Coordinates of C-alpha atoms and ligand atoms in Angstrom, one line a residue:
X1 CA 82.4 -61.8 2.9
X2 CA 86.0 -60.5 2.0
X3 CA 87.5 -58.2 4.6
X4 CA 88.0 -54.7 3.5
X5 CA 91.2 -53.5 1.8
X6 CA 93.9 -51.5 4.0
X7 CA 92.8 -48.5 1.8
X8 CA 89.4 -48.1 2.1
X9 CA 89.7 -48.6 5.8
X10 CA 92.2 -45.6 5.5
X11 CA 90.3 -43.6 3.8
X12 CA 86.8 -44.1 6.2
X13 CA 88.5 -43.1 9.1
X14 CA 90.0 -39.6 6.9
X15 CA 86.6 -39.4 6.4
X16 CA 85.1 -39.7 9.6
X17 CA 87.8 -37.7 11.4
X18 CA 87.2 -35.3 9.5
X19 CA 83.4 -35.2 9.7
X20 CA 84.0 -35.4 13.6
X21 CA 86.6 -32.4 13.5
X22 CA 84.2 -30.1 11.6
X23 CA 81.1 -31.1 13.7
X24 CA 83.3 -30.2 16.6
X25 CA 84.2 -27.1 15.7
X26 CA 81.2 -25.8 14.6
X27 CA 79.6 -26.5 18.1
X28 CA 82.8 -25.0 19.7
X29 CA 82.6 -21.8 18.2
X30 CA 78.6 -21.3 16.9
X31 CA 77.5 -18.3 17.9
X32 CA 74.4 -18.6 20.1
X33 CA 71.0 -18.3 18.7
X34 CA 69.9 -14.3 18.2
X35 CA 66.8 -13.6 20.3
X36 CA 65.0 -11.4 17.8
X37 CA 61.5 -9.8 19.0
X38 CA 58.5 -10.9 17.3
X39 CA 57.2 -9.8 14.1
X40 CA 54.2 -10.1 11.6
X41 CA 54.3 -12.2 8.8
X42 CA 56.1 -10.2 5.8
X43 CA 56.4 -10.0 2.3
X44 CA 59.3 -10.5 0.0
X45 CA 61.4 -7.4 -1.1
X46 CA 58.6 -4.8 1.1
X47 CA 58.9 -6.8 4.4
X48 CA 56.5 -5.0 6.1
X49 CA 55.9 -1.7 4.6
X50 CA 52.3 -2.8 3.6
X51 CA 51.5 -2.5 6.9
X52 CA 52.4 1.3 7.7
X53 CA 48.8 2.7 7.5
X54 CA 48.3 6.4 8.1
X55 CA 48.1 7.6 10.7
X56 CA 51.4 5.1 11.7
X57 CA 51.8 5.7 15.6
X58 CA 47.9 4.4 15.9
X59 CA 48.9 1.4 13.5
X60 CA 51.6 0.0 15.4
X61 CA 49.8 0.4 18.7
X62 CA 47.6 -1.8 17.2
X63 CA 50.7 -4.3 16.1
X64 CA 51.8 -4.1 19.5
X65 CA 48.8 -5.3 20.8
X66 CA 48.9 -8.3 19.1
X67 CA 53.1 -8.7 18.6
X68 CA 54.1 -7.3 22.3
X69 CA 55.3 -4.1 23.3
X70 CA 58.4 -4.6 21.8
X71 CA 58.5 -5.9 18.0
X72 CA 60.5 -6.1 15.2
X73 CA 59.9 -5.2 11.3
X74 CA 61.7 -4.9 8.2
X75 CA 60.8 -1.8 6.0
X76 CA 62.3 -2.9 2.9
X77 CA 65.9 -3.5 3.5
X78 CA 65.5 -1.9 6.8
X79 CA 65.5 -3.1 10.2
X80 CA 63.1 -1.2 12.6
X81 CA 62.7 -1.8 15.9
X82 CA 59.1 -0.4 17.5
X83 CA 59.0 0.6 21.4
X84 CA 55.5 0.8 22.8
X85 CA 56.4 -0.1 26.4
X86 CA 57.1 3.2 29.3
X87 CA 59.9 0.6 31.2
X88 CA 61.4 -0.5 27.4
X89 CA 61.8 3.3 26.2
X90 CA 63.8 4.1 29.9
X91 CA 66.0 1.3 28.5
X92 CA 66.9 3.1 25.3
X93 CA 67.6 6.0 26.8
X94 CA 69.8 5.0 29.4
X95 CA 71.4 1.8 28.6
X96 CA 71.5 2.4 25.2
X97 CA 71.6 6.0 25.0
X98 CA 74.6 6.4 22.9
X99 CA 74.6 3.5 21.2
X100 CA 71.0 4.6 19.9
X101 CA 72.0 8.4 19.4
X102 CA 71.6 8.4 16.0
X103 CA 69.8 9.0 13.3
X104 CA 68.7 6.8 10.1
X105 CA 70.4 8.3 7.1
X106 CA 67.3 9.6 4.3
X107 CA 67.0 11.6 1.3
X108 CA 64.6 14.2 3.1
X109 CA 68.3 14.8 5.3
X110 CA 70.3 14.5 2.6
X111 CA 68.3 17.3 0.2
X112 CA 66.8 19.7 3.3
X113 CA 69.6 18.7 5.4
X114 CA 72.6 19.7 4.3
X115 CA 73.8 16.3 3.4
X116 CA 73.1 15.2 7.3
X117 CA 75.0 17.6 8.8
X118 CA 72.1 20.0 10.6
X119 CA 71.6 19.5 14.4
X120 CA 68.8 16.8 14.0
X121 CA 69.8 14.9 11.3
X122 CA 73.3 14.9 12.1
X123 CA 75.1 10.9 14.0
X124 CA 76.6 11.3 17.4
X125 CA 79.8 12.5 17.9
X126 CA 81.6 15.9 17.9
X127 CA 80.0 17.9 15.4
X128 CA 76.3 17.2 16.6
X129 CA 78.0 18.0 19.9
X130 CA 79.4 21.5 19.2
X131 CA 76.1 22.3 17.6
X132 CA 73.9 21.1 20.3
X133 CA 76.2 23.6 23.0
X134 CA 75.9 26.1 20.4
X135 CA 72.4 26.0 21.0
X136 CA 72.4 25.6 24.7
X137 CA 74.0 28.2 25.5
X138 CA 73.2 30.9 23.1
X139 CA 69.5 30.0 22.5
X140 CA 68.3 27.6 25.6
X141 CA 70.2 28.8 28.6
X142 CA 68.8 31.1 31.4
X143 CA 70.8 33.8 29.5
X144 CA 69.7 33.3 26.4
X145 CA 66.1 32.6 26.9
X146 CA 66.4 36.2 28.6
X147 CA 67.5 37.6 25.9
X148 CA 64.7 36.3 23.5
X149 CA 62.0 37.7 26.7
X150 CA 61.1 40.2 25.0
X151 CA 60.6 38.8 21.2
X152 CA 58.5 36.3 23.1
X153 CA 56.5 39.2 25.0
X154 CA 55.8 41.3 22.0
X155 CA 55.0 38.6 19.6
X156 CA 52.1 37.3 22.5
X157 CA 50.7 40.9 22.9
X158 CA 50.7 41.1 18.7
X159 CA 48.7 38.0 18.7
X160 CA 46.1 39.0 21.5
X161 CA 45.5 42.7 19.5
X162 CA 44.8 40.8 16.6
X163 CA 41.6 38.7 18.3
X164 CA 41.4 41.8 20.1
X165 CA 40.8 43.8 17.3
X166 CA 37.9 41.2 15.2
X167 CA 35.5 42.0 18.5
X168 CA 32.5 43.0 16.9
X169 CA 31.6 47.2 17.7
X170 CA 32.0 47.0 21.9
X171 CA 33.2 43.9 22.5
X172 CA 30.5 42.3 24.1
X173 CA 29.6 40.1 21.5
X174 CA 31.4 36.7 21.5
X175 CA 32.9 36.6 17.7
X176 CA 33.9 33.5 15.3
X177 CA 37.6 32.5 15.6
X178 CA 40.2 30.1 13.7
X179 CA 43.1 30.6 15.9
X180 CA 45.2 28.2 13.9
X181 CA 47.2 31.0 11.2
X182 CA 47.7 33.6 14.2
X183 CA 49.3 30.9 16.5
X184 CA 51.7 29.6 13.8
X185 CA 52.4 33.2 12.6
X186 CA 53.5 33.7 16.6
X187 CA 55.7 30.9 16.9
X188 CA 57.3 31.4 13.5
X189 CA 57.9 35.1 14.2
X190 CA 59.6 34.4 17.8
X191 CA 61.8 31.7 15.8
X192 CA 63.0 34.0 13.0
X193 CA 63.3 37.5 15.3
X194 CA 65.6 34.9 17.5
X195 CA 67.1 33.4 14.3
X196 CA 67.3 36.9 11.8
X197 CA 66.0 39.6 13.7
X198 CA 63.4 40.0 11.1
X199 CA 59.5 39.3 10.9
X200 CA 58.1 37.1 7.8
X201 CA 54.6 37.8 9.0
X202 CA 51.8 40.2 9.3
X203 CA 51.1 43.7 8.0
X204 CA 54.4 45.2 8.9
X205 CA 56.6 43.1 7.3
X206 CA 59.4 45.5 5.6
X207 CA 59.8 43.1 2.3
X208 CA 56.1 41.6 1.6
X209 CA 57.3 39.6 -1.7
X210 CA 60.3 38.3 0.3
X211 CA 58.0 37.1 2.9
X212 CA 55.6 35.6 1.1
X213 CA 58.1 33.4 -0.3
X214 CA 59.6 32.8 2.8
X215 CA 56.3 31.3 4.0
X216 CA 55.6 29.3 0.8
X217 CA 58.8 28.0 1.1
X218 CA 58.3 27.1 4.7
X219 CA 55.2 25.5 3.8
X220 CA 56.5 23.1 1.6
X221 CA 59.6 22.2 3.9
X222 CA 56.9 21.1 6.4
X223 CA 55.0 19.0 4.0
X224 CA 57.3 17.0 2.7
X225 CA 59.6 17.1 5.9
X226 CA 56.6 14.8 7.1
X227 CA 56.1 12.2 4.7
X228 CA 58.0 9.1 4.6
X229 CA 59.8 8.3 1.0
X230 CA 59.3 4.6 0.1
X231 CA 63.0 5.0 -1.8
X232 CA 64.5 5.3 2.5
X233 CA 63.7 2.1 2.5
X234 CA 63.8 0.3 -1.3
X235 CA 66.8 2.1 -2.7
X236 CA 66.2 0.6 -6.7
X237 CA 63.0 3.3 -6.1
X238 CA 65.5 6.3 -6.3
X239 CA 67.2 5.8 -9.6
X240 CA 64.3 5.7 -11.8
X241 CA 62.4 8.7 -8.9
X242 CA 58.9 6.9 -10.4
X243 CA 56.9 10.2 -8.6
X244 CA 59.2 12.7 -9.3
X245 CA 60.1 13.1 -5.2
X246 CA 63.8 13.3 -5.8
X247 CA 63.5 16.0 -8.6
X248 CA 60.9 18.2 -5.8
X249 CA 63.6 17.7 -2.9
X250 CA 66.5 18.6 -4.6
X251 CA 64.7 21.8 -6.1
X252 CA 63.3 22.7 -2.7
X253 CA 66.7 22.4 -1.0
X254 CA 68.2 24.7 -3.7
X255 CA 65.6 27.3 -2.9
X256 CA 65.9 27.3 0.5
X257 CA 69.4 27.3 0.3
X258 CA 69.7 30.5 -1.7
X259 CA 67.2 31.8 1.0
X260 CA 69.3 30.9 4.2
X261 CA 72.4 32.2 1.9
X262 CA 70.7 35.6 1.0
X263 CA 69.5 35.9 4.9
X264 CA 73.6 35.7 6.3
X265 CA 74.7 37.7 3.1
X266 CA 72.2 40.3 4.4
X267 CA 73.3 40.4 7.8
X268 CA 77.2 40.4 6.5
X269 CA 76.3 43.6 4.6
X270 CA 74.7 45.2 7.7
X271 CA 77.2 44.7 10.1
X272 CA 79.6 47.0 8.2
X273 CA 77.6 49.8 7.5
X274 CA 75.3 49.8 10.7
X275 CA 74.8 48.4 14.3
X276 CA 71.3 46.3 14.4
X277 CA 69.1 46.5 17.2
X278 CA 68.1 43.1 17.6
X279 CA 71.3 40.7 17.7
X280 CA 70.4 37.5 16.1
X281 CA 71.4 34.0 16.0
X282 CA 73.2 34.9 12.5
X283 CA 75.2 37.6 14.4
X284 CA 76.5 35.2 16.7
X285 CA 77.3 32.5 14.0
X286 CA 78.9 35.1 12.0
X287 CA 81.0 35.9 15.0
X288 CA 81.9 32.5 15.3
X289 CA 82.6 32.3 11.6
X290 CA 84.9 35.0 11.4
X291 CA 87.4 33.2 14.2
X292 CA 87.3 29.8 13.3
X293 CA 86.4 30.0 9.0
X294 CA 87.2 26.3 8.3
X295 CA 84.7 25.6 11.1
X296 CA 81.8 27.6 10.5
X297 CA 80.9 27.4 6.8
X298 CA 78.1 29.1 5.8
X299 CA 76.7 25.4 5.1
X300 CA 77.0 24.6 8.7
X301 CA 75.5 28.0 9.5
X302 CA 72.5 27.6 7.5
X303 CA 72.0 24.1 8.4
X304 CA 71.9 25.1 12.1
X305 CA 69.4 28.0 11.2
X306 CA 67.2 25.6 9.0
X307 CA 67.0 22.5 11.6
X308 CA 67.4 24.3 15.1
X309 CA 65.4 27.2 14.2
X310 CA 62.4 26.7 11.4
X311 CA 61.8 22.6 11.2
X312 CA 62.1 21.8 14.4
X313 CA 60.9 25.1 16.4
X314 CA 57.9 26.1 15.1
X315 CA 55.3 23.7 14.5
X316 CA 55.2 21.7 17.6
X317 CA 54.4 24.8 19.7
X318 CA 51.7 26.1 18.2
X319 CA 50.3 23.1 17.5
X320 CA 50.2 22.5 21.4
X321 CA 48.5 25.8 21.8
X322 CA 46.0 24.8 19.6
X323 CA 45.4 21.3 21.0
X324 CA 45.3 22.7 24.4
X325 CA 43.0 25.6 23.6
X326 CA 40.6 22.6 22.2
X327 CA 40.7 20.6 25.2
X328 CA 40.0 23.6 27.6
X329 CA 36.8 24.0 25.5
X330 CA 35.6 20.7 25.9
X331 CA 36.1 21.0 29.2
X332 CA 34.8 24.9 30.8
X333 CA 35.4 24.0 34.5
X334 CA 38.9 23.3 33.5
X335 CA 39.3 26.4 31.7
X336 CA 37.2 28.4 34.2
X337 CA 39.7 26.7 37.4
X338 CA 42.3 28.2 34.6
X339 CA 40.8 32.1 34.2
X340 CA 40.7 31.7 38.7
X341 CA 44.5 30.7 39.2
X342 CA 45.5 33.6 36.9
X343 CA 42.8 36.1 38.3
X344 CA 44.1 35.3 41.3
X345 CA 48.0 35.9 40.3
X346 CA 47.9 38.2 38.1
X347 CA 44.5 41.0 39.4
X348 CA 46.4 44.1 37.4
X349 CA 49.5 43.1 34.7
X350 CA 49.1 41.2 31.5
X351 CA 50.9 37.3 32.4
X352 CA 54.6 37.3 32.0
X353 CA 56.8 34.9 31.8
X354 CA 57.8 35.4 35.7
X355 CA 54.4 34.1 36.8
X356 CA 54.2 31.3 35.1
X357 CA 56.0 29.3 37.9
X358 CA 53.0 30.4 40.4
X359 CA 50.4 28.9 37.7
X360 CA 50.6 25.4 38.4
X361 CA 47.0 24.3 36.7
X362 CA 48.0 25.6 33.6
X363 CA 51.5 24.5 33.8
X364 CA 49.6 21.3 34.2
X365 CA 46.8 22.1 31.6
X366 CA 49.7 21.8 29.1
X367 CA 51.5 19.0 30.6
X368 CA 48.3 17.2 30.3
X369 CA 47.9 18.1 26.7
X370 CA 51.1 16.8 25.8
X371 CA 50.4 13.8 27.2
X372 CA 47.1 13.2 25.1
X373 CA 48.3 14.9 22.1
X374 CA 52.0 13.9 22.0
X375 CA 53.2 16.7 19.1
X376 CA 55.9 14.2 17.8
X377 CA 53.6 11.0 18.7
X378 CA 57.0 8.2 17.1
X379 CA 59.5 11.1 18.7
X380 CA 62.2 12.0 15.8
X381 CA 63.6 8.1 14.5
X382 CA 66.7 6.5 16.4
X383 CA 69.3 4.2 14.5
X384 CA 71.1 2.1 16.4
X385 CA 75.4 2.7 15.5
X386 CA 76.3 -0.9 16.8
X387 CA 74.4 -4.3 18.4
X388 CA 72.5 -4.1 21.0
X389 CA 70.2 -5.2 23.3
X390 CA 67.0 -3.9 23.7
X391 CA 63.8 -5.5 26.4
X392 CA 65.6 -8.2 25.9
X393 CA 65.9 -8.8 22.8
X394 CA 69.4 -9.0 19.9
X395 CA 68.8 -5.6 17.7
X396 CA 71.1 -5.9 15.2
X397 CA 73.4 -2.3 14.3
X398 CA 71.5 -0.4 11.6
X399 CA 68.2 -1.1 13.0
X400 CA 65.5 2.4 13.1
X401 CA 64.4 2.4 16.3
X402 CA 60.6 4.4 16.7
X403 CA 59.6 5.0 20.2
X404 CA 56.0 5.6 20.2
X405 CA 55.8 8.3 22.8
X406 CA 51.9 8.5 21.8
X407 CA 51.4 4.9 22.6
X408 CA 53.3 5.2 26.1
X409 CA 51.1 8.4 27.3
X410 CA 48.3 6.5 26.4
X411 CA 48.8 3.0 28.6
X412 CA 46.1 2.3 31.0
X413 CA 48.9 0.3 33.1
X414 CA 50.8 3.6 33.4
X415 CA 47.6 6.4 33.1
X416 CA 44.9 5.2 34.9
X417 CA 42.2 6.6 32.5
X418 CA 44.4 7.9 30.0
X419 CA 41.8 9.1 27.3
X420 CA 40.1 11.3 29.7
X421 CA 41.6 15.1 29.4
X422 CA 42.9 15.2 33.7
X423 CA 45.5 18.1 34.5
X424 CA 44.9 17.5 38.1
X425 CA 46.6 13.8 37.3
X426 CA 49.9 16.2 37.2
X427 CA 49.5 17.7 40.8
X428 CA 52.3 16.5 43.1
X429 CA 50.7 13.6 45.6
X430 CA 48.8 12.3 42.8
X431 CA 51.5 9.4 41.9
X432 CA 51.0 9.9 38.3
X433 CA 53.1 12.7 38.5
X434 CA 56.5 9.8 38.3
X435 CA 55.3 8.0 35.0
X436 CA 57.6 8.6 31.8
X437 CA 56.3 12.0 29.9
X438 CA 58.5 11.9 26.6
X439 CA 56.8 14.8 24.4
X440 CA 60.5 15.9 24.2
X441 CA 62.2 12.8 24.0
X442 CA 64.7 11.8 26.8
X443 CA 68.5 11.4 27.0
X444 CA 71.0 12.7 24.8
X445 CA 68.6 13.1 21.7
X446 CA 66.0 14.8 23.6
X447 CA 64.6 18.0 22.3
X448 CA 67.1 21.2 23.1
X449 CA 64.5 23.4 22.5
X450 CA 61.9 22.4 25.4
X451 CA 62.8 25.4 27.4
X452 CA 62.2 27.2 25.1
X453 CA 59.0 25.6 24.2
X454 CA 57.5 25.6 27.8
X455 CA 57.8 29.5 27.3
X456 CA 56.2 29.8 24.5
X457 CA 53.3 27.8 24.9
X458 CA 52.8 28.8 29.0
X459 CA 53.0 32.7 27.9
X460 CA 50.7 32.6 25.2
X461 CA 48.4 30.1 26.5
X462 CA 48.0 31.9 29.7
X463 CA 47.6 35.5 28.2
X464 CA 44.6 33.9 25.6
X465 CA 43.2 32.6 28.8
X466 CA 43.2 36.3 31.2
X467 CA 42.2 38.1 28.1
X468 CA 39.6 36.4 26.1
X469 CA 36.3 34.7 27.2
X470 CA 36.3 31.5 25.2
X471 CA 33.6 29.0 23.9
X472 CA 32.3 26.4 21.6
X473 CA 31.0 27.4 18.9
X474 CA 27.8 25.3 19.2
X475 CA 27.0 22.0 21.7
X476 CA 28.7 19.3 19.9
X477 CA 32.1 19.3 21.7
X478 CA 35.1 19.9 19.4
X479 CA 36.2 17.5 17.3
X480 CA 39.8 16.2 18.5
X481 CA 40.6 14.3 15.5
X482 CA 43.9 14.1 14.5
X483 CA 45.8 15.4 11.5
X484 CA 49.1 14.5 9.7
X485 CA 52.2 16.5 9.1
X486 CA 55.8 16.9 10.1
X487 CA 54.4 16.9 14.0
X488 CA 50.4 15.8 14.7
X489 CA 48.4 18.6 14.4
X490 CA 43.8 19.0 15.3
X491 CA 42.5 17.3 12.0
X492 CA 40.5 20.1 11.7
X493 CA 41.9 23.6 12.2
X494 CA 39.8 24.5 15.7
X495 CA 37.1 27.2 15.4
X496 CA 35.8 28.9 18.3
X497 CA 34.1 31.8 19.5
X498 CA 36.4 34.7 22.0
X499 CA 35.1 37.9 23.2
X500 CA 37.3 40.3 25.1
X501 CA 37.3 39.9 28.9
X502 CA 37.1 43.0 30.9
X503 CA 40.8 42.6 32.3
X504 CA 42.2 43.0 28.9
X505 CA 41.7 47.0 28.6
X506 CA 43.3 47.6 31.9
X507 CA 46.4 44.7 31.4
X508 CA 46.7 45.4 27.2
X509 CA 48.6 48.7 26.6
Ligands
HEM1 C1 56.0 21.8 22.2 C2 57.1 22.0 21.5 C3 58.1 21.0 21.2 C4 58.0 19.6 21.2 C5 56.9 18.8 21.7 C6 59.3 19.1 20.8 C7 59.6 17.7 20.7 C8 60.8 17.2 20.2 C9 61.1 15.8 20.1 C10 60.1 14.7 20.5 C11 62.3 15.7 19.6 C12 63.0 14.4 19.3 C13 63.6 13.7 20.5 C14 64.2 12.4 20.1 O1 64.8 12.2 19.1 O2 64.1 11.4 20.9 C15 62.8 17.0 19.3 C16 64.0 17.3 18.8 C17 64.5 18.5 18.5 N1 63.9 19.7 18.9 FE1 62.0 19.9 19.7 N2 60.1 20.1 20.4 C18 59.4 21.3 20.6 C19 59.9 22.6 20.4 C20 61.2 22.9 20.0 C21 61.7 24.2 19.9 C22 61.0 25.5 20.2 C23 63.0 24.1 19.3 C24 64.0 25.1 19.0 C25 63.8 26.4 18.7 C26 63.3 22.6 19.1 C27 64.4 22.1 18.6 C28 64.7 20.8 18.5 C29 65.9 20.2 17.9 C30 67.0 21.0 17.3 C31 65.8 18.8 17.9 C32 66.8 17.8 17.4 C33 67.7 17.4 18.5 C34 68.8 16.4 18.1 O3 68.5 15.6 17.1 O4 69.8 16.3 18.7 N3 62.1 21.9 19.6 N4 61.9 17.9 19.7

């Protein structure tokens, strides 16, 4: 055999030095393996979207069971991370607090939103800031929630009249009750007295076509502030709007933007001409505005009345109430230990706020309920602003991060049994008392408004309690199903029957 020419030997060697200098490289400076978490199998283009079935906090418990506590899934062409782990969620709001302080843009923030700039829908940094002191100290400090005492007193005493007054002839009949309208007209009426100084519901409302639609406006807010738009997560779905969502939103947000807009134009009108006896959030914005104009738009201002105040205020506290109300009827010795420990407190004044902190069973009562019936079961969604590392695991930046707060309240590991209704598992020397609780969230995204919230639902929970004698309406216990909507409400409205206690004519001006 001929020996090979001078050039092909040159040329073999290029060639393998240069093979050899690329292979080097690449293992020099190949990034290491990601460490995703697991996931189901997906589809093409919907990833795993198929797999969101109603209600969704139950269906990815049921993921996690199989996938591990934490997994991974792609809705559309989104990254989500889901959280069903107590230690995990700790993580993401220590650790990676800031770097999950976010939230995932959508159209439902964009249209009802004000283009993502509203307390809840706005990303971390200054702006969400000054809105969230805003609140804190006008709305959610000691001062301020003093302030609001006695919206929150009247409202409670409005609301017990009202069952009050269906008693059949002397009151010693037990009568049929659906709670559910009176408690959302009493936390919607604290909200907008706090946020306008004005009432939208009941008899004495001074404009009844304005407030009727107010609360048909409100209405629809709420039902589509809950569902989840498929064109969030496959944007080609938005340009050709196949079910007409995009055309509702937009139409929605214009409405209740002339709303919000007609509310501070009202209140600038008013200030010149008269002083108003209730000062209200407006006033103070308004204040604000007139110092610092290129600050405090009116857009600003009505996004912080919109979010703050009516999406995020309302629902969850009433809905609590009613949950609560539920639970204490399937359960009489609970409410009867209830009616002792505010007997025993309270012998000759209706509950006031003050006394809450001496009734620790029903302080617990609702602790307990928010366990079970987490309002905001996934919390509000996280987005993560940059990589991260989560249980674990690589989350890539961009990823929706759902913590489900249900799912942790729920784990046998953490609740020894956790679907049995317990408020004694709250009392200090239990041990239970340490394990995460995250109805409001936790770290810097966590609900402003819990102070606020814990008033709320104590006050009137305590006063339905010391003034009405409550039952089921029949044997069967009451069903606890749950519904769907912006936060979790009963499937079923709860019906019940109440009868005036004795207490009430002496405590009930
Ligand atoms: C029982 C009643 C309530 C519950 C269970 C509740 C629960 C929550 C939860 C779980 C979050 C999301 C936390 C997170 O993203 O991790 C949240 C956020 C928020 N809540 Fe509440 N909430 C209640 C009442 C209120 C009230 C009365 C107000 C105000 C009047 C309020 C205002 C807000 C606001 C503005 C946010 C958004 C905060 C942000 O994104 O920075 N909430 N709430």
């Amino acid at each position: 055999m001929e020996n090979p020419s001078l050039p092909f030997l040159l040329t073999l060697s290029l060639v393998i030095i240069t093979f050899t200098h690329k292979l080097l490289r690449r293992l020099i400076t190949r990034k290491p393996k990601k460490n995703h978490p697991p996931s189901p199998p997906s589809l093409p283009v919907i990833g795993h979207l198929h797999h969101l079935k109603k209600p969704i906090h139950q269906t990815l418990l049921a993921l996690s069971r199989v996938y591990g506590p934490v997994l991974s899934l792609r809705l559309g062409a989104r990254p989500a991370l889901i959280v069903s782990s107590a230690s995990v969620a700790e993580e993401c709001f220590t650790q990676n607090d800031i770097v999950l302080a976010n939230r995932p843009p959508s159209l439902v923030n964009k249209h009802l939103g004000y283009n993502c700039t509203t307390i809840m829908a706005a990303p971390y940094g200054d702006h969400w800031r000054n809105l969230r002191r805003i609140g804190a100290v006008e709305m959610f400090s000691s001062n301020g929630l003093n302030v609001s005492l006695s919206i929150r007193k009247d409202e409670v005493k409005r609301l017990l009249r009202k069952l009050l007054l269906c008693q059949s002839g002397d009151g010693s009949g037990f009568v049929r009750v659906e709670p559910r309208a009176a408690l959302t007209e009493l936390t919607f009426s604290v909200i907008m007295r706090i946020m306008a100084g004005k009432r939208y519901y009941g008899e004495d409302v001074s404009d009844v076509k304005e407030a009727a639609k107010f609360r048909d406006m409100i209405r629809e807010i709420l039902r589509h502030s809950g569902r989840s738009y498929a064109g969030d997560y496959l944007p080609p779905l938005r340009w050709i709007d196949y079910d007409g969502y995009m055309k509702t939103m937009s139409k929605l947000g214009k409405t209740m933007d002339e709303f919000l807009h007609g509310l501070i134009d009202d209140h600038r009108k008013k200030k010149k001409s008269e002083e108003e006896e209730e000062k209200s959030m407006i006033d103070y914005l308004l204040v604000k505005q007139a110092s610092q104009p290129e600050y405090y738009t009116d857009e600003i201002i009505k996004g912080f009345l919109l979010h703050i105040q009516l999406i995020a205020g309302t629902d969850a506290s009433s809905i609590t109430i009613e949950w609560a109300l539920a639970n204490l009827l399937n359960h009489p010795n609970i409410l009867e230990k209830a009616k002792l420990e505010i007997d025993t407190h309270c012998q000759d004044h209706l509950v006031d706020e003050s006394d809450l902190s001496k009734l620790p069973y029903i302080q617990n009562i609702i602790s307990e309920t928010l366990r079970l019936h987490t309002p905001a079961p996934l919390l509000i969604p996280h987005y993560s602003s940059d990589e991260c590392i989560v249980g674990g695991y690589d989350v890539p930046r961009g990823t929706i991060v759902l913590i489900n707060a249900w799912a942790i309240h729920r784990d046998p590991e953490q609740w020894p049994d956790p679907m049995a209704f317990k408020p004694e598992r709250f009392e200090s020397g239990d041990g239970q008392i340490n394990r995460l609780m995250l109805p409001f969230g936790m770290g810097r995204r966590a609900c402003p408004g819990a102070p606020l919230a814990h008033k709320i639902v104590g006050l009137t929970l305590a006063s339905l309690i010391q003034c009405l004698e409550w039952k089921r309406t029949g044997e069967e216990e009451v069903d606890m199903g749950e519904g769907e909507g912006l936060t979790m409400p009963k499937e079923k409205p709860l019906e019940a029957l109440c009868r005036a206690r004795e207490i009430s004519k002496r405590v009930l001006p």
